XYZ file of C-alpha atoms in Angstrom:
529
model
C -57.627 61.771 108.166
C -56.710 60.888 104.571
C -56.819 64.594 103.545
C -54.478 65.468 106.427
C -52.045 62.688 105.424
C -52.004 63.872 101.815
C -51.476 67.466 102.871
C -48.561 66.489 105.119
C -47.037 64.453 102.298
C -47.298 67.357 99.878
C -45.798 69.793 102.372
C -42.898 67.385 102.858
C -42.668 67.128 99.090
C -42.467 70.888 98.694
C -39.749 71.105 101.344
C -37.870 68.319 99.609
C -38.048 70.059 96.261
C -36.769 73.286 97.807
C -33.683 71.365 98.891
C -32.702 71.110 95.231
C -32.713 74.873 94.718
C -29.359 76.718 94.942
C -28.987 78.445 98.335
C -26.167 80.593 99.643
C -23.143 82.063 97.960
C -21.099 80.359 95.273
C -18.364 79.741 97.828
C -20.774 77.766 100.032
C -21.890 75.269 97.433
C -19.746 73.043 95.267
C -20.964 72.922 92.633
C -24.349 74.639 92.407
C -27.009 72.711 90.482
C -29.040 74.507 87.861
C -32.741 73.769 88.350
C -35.492 73.840 85.729
C -38.936 73.685 87.317
C -41.983 72.473 85.409
C -42.728 76.106 84.518
C -39.316 76.368 82.811
C -40.149 73.492 80.441
C -42.424 73.381 77.398
C -44.019 70.751 75.185
C -41.568 69.157 72.758
C -43.472 66.162 71.361
C -46.921 64.662 71.904
C -49.469 66.229 74.206
C -48.231 66.185 77.812
C -50.093 68.557 80.101
C -48.891 71.066 82.684
C -51.020 70.581 85.804
C -51.025 71.482 89.475
C -50.568 68.626 91.917
C -52.658 70.140 94.647
C -54.013 69.399 98.101
C -55.102 72.019 100.581
C -52.719 74.962 100.492
C -49.919 73.147 98.629
C -49.802 73.311 94.826
C -46.843 72.019 92.806
C -46.735 72.371 89.007
C -45.782 69.164 87.197
C -45.793 67.908 83.637
C -48.099 64.907 83.393
C -46.418 62.241 81.229
C -48.686 59.429 80.097
C -48.120 55.772 80.917
C -50.006 54.683 77.814
C -49.207 57.177 75.057
C -45.803 56.874 73.405
C -43.873 59.973 72.374
C -44.626 62.534 75.077
C -41.752 64.805 76.041
C -40.921 68.273 77.327
C -37.857 70.393 76.676
C -35.921 73.244 78.223
C -32.788 75.304 77.811
C -29.957 75.856 80.292
C -28.299 79.055 79.203
C -26.016 79.777 82.132
C -23.547 76.901 82.358
C -20.332 78.044 84.049
C -17.516 79.021 81.729
C -15.282 76.275 83.129
C -17.962 73.562 82.959
C -16.909 70.605 80.788
C -19.465 67.969 81.841
C -22.830 67.770 83.581
C -25.057 65.353 85.451
C -28.764 65.405 84.582
C -31.422 64.301 87.084
C -35.206 64.473 87.165
C -37.605 64.591 90.104
C -40.894 62.788 89.499
C -44.065 62.252 91.558
C -47.258 60.287 91.309
C -50.548 60.807 93.132
C -51.886 57.439 92.010
C -52.919 55.023 94.760
C -51.753 52.091 92.585
C -48.102 53.046 92.939
C -45.881 50.309 94.384
C -42.255 49.122 94.023
C -43.306 46.133 91.911
C -43.926 48.338 88.865
C -41.475 50.567 87.000
C -41.338 53.516 84.670
C -38.671 54.388 82.086
C -37.210 57.748 81.011
C -34.458 59.072 78.805
C -32.881 62.435 78.072
C -32.007 63.997 74.720
C -29.142 66.500 74.883
C -27.541 68.996 72.536
C -25.849 72.392 72.631
C -26.158 75.650 70.790
C -22.552 76.164 69.699
C -21.706 79.186 67.571
C -21.323 78.469 63.843
C -22.395 74.808 64.203
C -25.707 73.029 63.594
C -27.787 72.506 66.738
C -27.685 68.785 65.961
C -23.877 68.640 65.864
C -23.595 67.772 69.550
C -26.800 65.765 69.877
C -26.722 62.794 72.269
C -29.501 60.285 72.858
C -29.353 59.131 76.463
C -29.793 55.507 77.499
C -33.235 54.479 78.777
C -33.335 54.477 82.576
C -35.743 52.254 84.511
C -36.740 52.673 88.147
C -39.191 51.113 90.573
C -42.058 53.343 91.676
C -42.519 54.649 95.195
C -44.369 52.675 97.832
C -46.928 55.443 98.419
C -48.371 58.438 96.559
C -46.705 61.869 96.713
C -43.235 60.471 97.421
C -40.588 62.043 95.206
C -38.092 59.976 93.245
C -34.857 61.429 91.896
C -33.609 59.617 88.801
C -30.188 60.109 87.234
C -30.627 60.170 83.465
C -27.054 61.126 82.591
C -24.079 61.138 84.948
C -21.329 62.544 82.733
C -22.412 64.353 79.570
C -19.533 66.275 78.004
C -20.328 69.903 77.190
C -18.699 72.847 75.460
C -18.002 75.472 78.156
C -20.286 78.489 77.928
C -22.611 77.121 75.240
C -26.353 76.812 76.088
C -27.481 73.262 76.807
C -30.768 72.015 75.325
C -32.432 69.019 76.908
C -35.579 67.020 76.322
C -37.095 64.648 78.896
C -39.123 61.769 77.532
C -41.053 59.008 79.242
C -40.912 55.644 77.423
C -44.215 53.787 78.014
C -43.435 51.635 74.974
C -40.360 50.181 76.662
C -40.894 46.640 77.973
C -39.724 47.716 81.456
C -42.304 50.547 81.794
C -45.102 48.615 83.502
C -46.909 51.501 85.259
C -49.775 52.618 83.034
C -50.793 55.752 84.952
C -49.395 59.262 84.381
C -46.311 60.466 86.250
C -45.651 64.089 87.204
C -42.305 65.611 86.209
C -41.633 68.317 88.803
C -38.128 69.460 87.939
C -34.875 68.823 86.103
C -31.537 69.332 87.832
C -28.334 69.949 85.835
C -25.154 69.812 87.918
C -21.667 70.708 86.624
C -19.139 67.983 87.420
C -15.359 68.023 87.456
C -13.581 66.226 84.604
C -11.749 63.008 85.532
C -7.973 62.936 85.679
C -6.126 62.006 82.503
C -5.004 58.379 82.363
C -1.386 57.215 82.179
C -0.048 55.725 78.950
C 1.093 52.094 79.063
C 1.791 51.648 75.355
C 1.135 53.978 72.425
C 3.553 52.905 69.693
C 2.140 52.502 66.196
C -0.362 49.656 65.951
C -3.633 48.458 67.431
C -2.607 48.200 71.108
C -5.672 46.775 72.813
C -7.514 44.351 75.128
C -5.385 44.836 78.260
C -5.424 42.707 81.412
C -4.118 44.395 84.577
C -2.953 42.696 87.774
C -1.130 43.921 90.869
C 1.605 41.677 92.241
C 2.423 43.344 95.552
C 3.184 46.985 94.738
C 3.873 46.232 91.058
C 1.342 46.646 88.263
C 1.557 44.127 85.424
C -0.278 45.006 82.230
C -0.632 42.316 79.558
C -2.048 43.506 76.229
C -2.144 42.684 72.547
C -1.025 44.462 69.401
C -1.908 43.871 65.782
C -3.059 45.740 62.705
C -6.707 46.346 63.611
C -9.763 45.156 65.506
C -9.142 41.493 64.657
C -8.071 38.567 66.816
C -6.725 35.969 64.391
C -4.116 37.906 62.403
C -0.641 36.370 62.472
C 0.894 39.752 63.353
C -1.050 39.958 66.614
C 0.911 38.978 69.738
C 0.624 39.443 73.501
C 3.030 41.719 75.386
C 3.616 42.948 78.952
C 4.981 45.966 80.777
C 5.285 46.629 84.511
C 5.096 49.715 86.719
C 6.202 50.345 90.306
C 5.035 53.979 90.552
C 1.283 53.550 90.209
C 1.226 53.481 86.425
C 3.114 56.707 85.782
C 6.049 54.977 84.066
C 6.475 51.504 82.576
C 9.338 49.116 81.934
C 10.306 48.099 78.391
C 7.923 45.776 76.601
C 8.413 42.010 76.830
C 6.766 39.289 74.754
C 4.268 37.022 76.498
C 3.168 34.934 73.499
C 3.843 35.139 69.770
C 3.045 31.808 68.098
C 3.581 31.629 64.313
C 0.332 31.596 62.294
C -1.750 32.563 65.342
C -3.122 35.783 66.793
C -2.905 36.028 70.584
C -5.030 38.159 72.905
C -5.183 38.230 76.741
C -8.751 37.569 77.894
C -8.548 36.917 81.653
C -6.229 37.250 84.644
C -5.993 36.552 88.361
C -3.756 35.289 91.156
C -2.985 31.750 92.274
C -2.759 30.721 95.948
C 0.923 31.741 96.088
C 0.337 35.243 94.709
C 1.641 34.603 91.184
C -0.230 36.151 88.257
C -2.162 33.877 85.921
C -3.288 35.113 82.515
C -5.453 33.449 79.877
C -4.269 34.028 76.303
C -6.733 33.290 73.500
C -4.788 31.825 70.563
C -6.643 31.942 67.238
C -5.358 30.609 63.923
C -5.700 27.222 62.254
C -7.318 26.187 65.559
C -8.611 28.022 68.635
C -6.943 27.483 72.023
C -6.975 28.991 75.519
C -3.436 29.047 76.948
C -2.765 29.745 80.623
C 0.488 31.509 81.568
C 2.020 32.245 84.977
C 4.419 34.999 86.043
C 5.869 36.139 89.356
C 7.536 39.308 88.074
C 5.516 40.440 85.023
C 8.561 39.953 82.791
C 8.979 36.195 82.372
C 5.845 34.199 81.542
C 5.648 30.391 81.619
C 3.003 28.336 79.842
C 1.102 26.347 82.487
C -1.478 24.493 80.423
C -3.663 24.479 77.341
C -6.745 22.717 78.717
C -8.707 20.341 76.491
C -12.314 21.334 77.062
C -15.472 19.653 75.787
C -16.928 22.992 74.679
C -14.390 25.323 73.109
C -14.835 28.780 74.691
C -14.842 32.072 72.882
C -13.092 33.370 76.016
C -12.242 32.340 79.554
C -12.379 35.439 81.743
C -10.853 36.630 85.027
C -9.768 34.074 87.644
C -10.957 34.367 91.252
C -10.860 32.182 94.356
C -13.914 30.392 95.769
C -13.506 28.828 99.250
C -13.629 25.009 99.223
C -13.581 25.021 95.411
C -10.250 26.560 94.410
C -9.704 28.773 91.394
C -12.707 29.575 89.213
C -13.271 31.469 85.973
C -16.333 31.955 83.805
C -16.386 31.209 80.080
C -18.742 31.781 77.175
C -19.038 30.248 73.710
C -20.995 31.110 70.570
C -20.835 32.773 67.185
C -22.587 36.138 67.834
C -25.302 35.160 65.341
C -29.059 35.012 65.797
C -29.314 31.211 66.094
C -29.647 29.634 69.576
C -26.103 28.240 69.611
C -24.647 30.150 72.546
C -23.524 28.909 75.978
C -21.710 29.853 79.169
C -20.362 28.178 82.277
C -17.437 27.781 84.654
C -13.987 26.226 84.780
C -12.442 25.321 88.143
C -8.999 24.238 89.301
C -7.896 22.661 92.604
C -4.184 22.649 91.744
C -3.447 26.361 91.148
C -4.281 26.210 87.453
C -2.516 23.008 86.441
C -5.746 21.271 85.458
C -9.264 22.572 84.884
C -12.773 21.108 85.025
C -15.394 22.624 82.738
C -19.090 22.920 83.627
C -21.770 24.204 81.262
C -24.431 26.268 83.019
C -26.627 27.153 80.016
C -26.495 26.229 76.331
C -28.705 26.695 73.298
C -29.185 30.382 74.132
C -30.342 33.003 71.613
C -28.216 36.129 71.444
C -30.641 38.194 73.537
C -30.202 35.772 76.471
C -26.467 35.237 76.088
C -24.173 36.652 78.833
C -20.688 37.345 77.456
C -17.327 38.491 78.882
C -18.460 38.041 82.533
C -16.617 39.310 85.611
C -17.256 37.671 88.990
C -16.465 38.002 92.696
C -16.930 35.622 95.614
C -18.986 37.259 98.369
C -18.574 34.462 100.921
C -21.072 31.934 102.296
C -21.189 30.280 98.877
C -22.432 33.421 97.136
C -20.902 34.438 93.808
C -22.016 37.545 91.910
C -21.099 38.140 88.281
C -21.955 40.821 85.735
C -21.883 40.003 82.026
C -21.985 41.998 78.841
C -24.967 41.924 76.488
C -24.517 41.642 72.732
C -27.872 43.322 72.103
C -28.190 46.793 70.643
C -31.298 48.896 70.230
C -32.894 51.816 72.099
C -34.727 49.985 74.910
C -33.859 48.570 78.325
C -33.443 45.168 76.643
C -29.886 46.411 76.084
C -28.752 45.916 79.685
C -26.031 43.922 81.343
C -26.776 40.541 82.909
C -26.387 39.552 86.546
C -25.343 35.958 87.251
C -25.684 34.603 90.789
C -24.796 31.447 92.655
C -25.664 30.625 96.270
C -23.829 27.279 96.366
C -20.240 28.112 95.339
C -20.970 27.823 91.631
C -22.885 24.520 91.568
C -26.061 26.233 90.307
C -26.727 29.682 88.877
C -29.475 32.157 88.020
C -29.351 34.754 85.233
C -31.240 38.072 85.279
C -31.193 41.397 83.478
C -30.048 44.457 85.417
C -30.978 48.126 85.274
C -27.487 48.882 83.875
C -28.457 50.277 80.482
C -25.765 52.904 79.757
C -23.788 50.267 77.872
C -22.686 49.450 74.347
C -20.702 46.221 74.020
C -19.430 47.091 77.499
C -17.167 44.519 79.151
C -17.524 44.572 82.972
C -14.805 44.430 85.627
C -15.594 44.011 89.344
C -13.602 44.962 92.450
C -14.703 43.909 95.952
C -12.957 45.798 98.755
C -12.801 43.701 101.936
C -12.295 46.675 104.281
C -15.535 48.402 103.288
C -17.467 45.516 101.757
C -18.257 47.749 98.767
C -18.374 46.417 95.223
C -17.182 48.598 92.328
C -18.413 47.771 88.848
C -16.380 49.306 86.013
C -17.350 49.334 82.318
C -16.657 51.409 79.206
C -19.624 52.848 77.315
C -18.494 52.549 73.733
C -19.542 55.248 71.306
C -19.681 57.760 74.173
C -16.056 57.349 75.278
C -17.008 57.115 78.970
C -15.494 54.749 81.530
C -18.198 54.363 84.174
C -18.297 53.060 87.748
C -21.171 51.961 89.986
C -20.416 51.454 93.678
C -22.759 49.392 95.830
C -23.056 47.246 98.916
C -23.392 43.865 97.160
C -26.092 42.891 99.642
C -28.296 45.570 98.062
C -28.121 43.991 94.589
C -27.617 40.269 95.238
C -31.031 38.856 94.373
C -32.110 42.396 93.377
C -30.493 43.018 89.968
C -32.677 46.062 89.225
C -31.318 48.002 92.222
C -27.886 49.081 91.004
C -27.183 52.751 91.863
C -26.400 55.360 89.240
C -23.044 55.396 87.504
C -20.327 58.027 87.623
C -17.751 58.786 84.951
C -14.189 58.101 86.156
C -12.240 58.328 82.877
C -12.771 59.292 79.255
C -11.402 58.023 75.960
C -12.117 57.705 72.277
C -15.718 57.820 71.066
C -14.914 55.594 68.064
C -17.207 52.632 68.703
C -14.896 49.606 68.717
C -11.531 51.374 68.924
C -11.829 51.894 72.681
C -13.062 50.002 75.719
C -12.536 46.704 77.560
C -11.691 47.972 81.039
C -9.932 45.591 83.426
C -9.403 46.512 87.100
C -7.082 45.493 89.938
C -6.470 46.626 93.531
C -3.172 48.442 94.146
C -2.742 49.500 97.771
C -5.557 51.943 98.541
C -6.364 52.460 94.872
C -8.134 50.794 91.995
C -6.105 50.688 88.780
C -8.059 50.430 85.521
C -6.598 49.439 82.164
C -8.421 50.121 78.892
C -7.569 50.996 75.311
C -8.460 54.055 73.249
C -7.764 55.578 69.844
C -8.759 55.246 66.219
C -7.731 52.373 63.957
C -5.106 51.541 62.931
C -3.485 53.164 66.004
C -4.778 52.755 69.549
C -3.133 53.055 72.962
C -3.305 51.096 76.196
C -4.047 53.402 79.144
C -4.310 53.094 82.927
C -6.336 55.262 85.306
C -5.769 55.092 89.068
C -8.571 55.980 91.505
C -8.847 55.933 95.299
C -10.802 53.018 96.733
C -14.403 54.211 97.346
C -14.893 55.217 100.995
C -17.039 53.168 103.350
C -19.619 55.917 103.856
C -20.005 58.012 100.677
C -21.604 61.403 101.170
C -24.336 60.352 98.727
C -25.001 56.633 99.024
C -28.688 56.709 98.046
C -29.214 53.511 96.080
C -32.511 54.869 94.756
C -30.575 56.948 92.227
C -30.542 54.383 89.480
C -29.377 54.551 85.912
């Protein structure tokens, strides 16, 4: 009976793999993936072996990648990218025949990418992909499709070189047996629409906060001389738009205190629909000022709360039933000493007064969640995603997930499988009509604004189950001269503000996307990155 079961599984596997192969005319598929089977790949590093996964009459060639030997990889060349292709998605299909497979263990992979562009070194367009972790299958011979890169920019017409590497040395790779790499799929993707310009006059226009008040977008941002927060020349400004971000009203001043630099760090709505915005004021002292506006033009100082622990930032404001307004904060010095903390502030009077609670303190940098974004899911549940300040090439560089089941009285902190980040500030949008949660973040150094869409019930309590990301906008690849996305809901769209450029001149931009549909054509949450 066991031989029959295995044979049936392998036949199903073969049928499943055939589904990835291009079928039909070019007009019938949009777009056609380019498939590299195991026979199209060759050894790049180490000593992986090309073997047949066989049972009965079914034989499938796979590259066996060790779970104990570091540095094994295989490579291939895609020479027929379409002439109009400007970006690609890269996926792998992997299999194990090991009886020990189960969803409680994981493996980790990454992709190396480059292109053979005429009259340029083959290393000129080299990109090292982020490590991607994924839980194993519940039974042998079940295929897993893993997205290793969801939006790699390419030069049209130039051959694409790729190398697939398993990372058994990564702390998240806990499956010690070999895994079979059956195929690589490279799919051309359409480029995202160009964003609208909010402000691009000379100067370091940056760190925007975006809020819809009815059908009006209000963008509050900062401008100074560079990537600094305390310079006296740095002030906070605002512009508004009533045509979905296409055009903007003249700039108005939100805050410009002598001897201080001012930067917006959080926004939200009060119970009457007015916009609230936190302005971080840095100079002789550090303060968090809260402003209110009903029109995006005139801003009134509401309060400068006196807090026991002085935050580095107070982030976006959201409403929690039976609590009132809530925002998360974090404090620390970005050093290696365990001096970092985070917590909540709450208000029961629409922002007039605030109560601070510390959730964790004395944290080392590797455990410190910064610049968090949060949403209330109902029934006392709050889900937040926070940035990590860690660098490095492993899955230790992943965003944090913060959860509360009692309206913010207590919290848990976990690492996620969101590893395509680099000082990436999150922004969350929960759509009540569909129940879907959109997580936006900017991957610095790559110039990619990414989105992950999920039913929050699939990740609440399961932080390693976020689906793969998609690229929804692009910007500057200069590491710290772009990023910091902030999202708001505008009608049936999400509007996303971020900044992009190269010091000393950067611009504030806004991209507008349709709200994700309730039933996406591909809503397989097993495709994790």
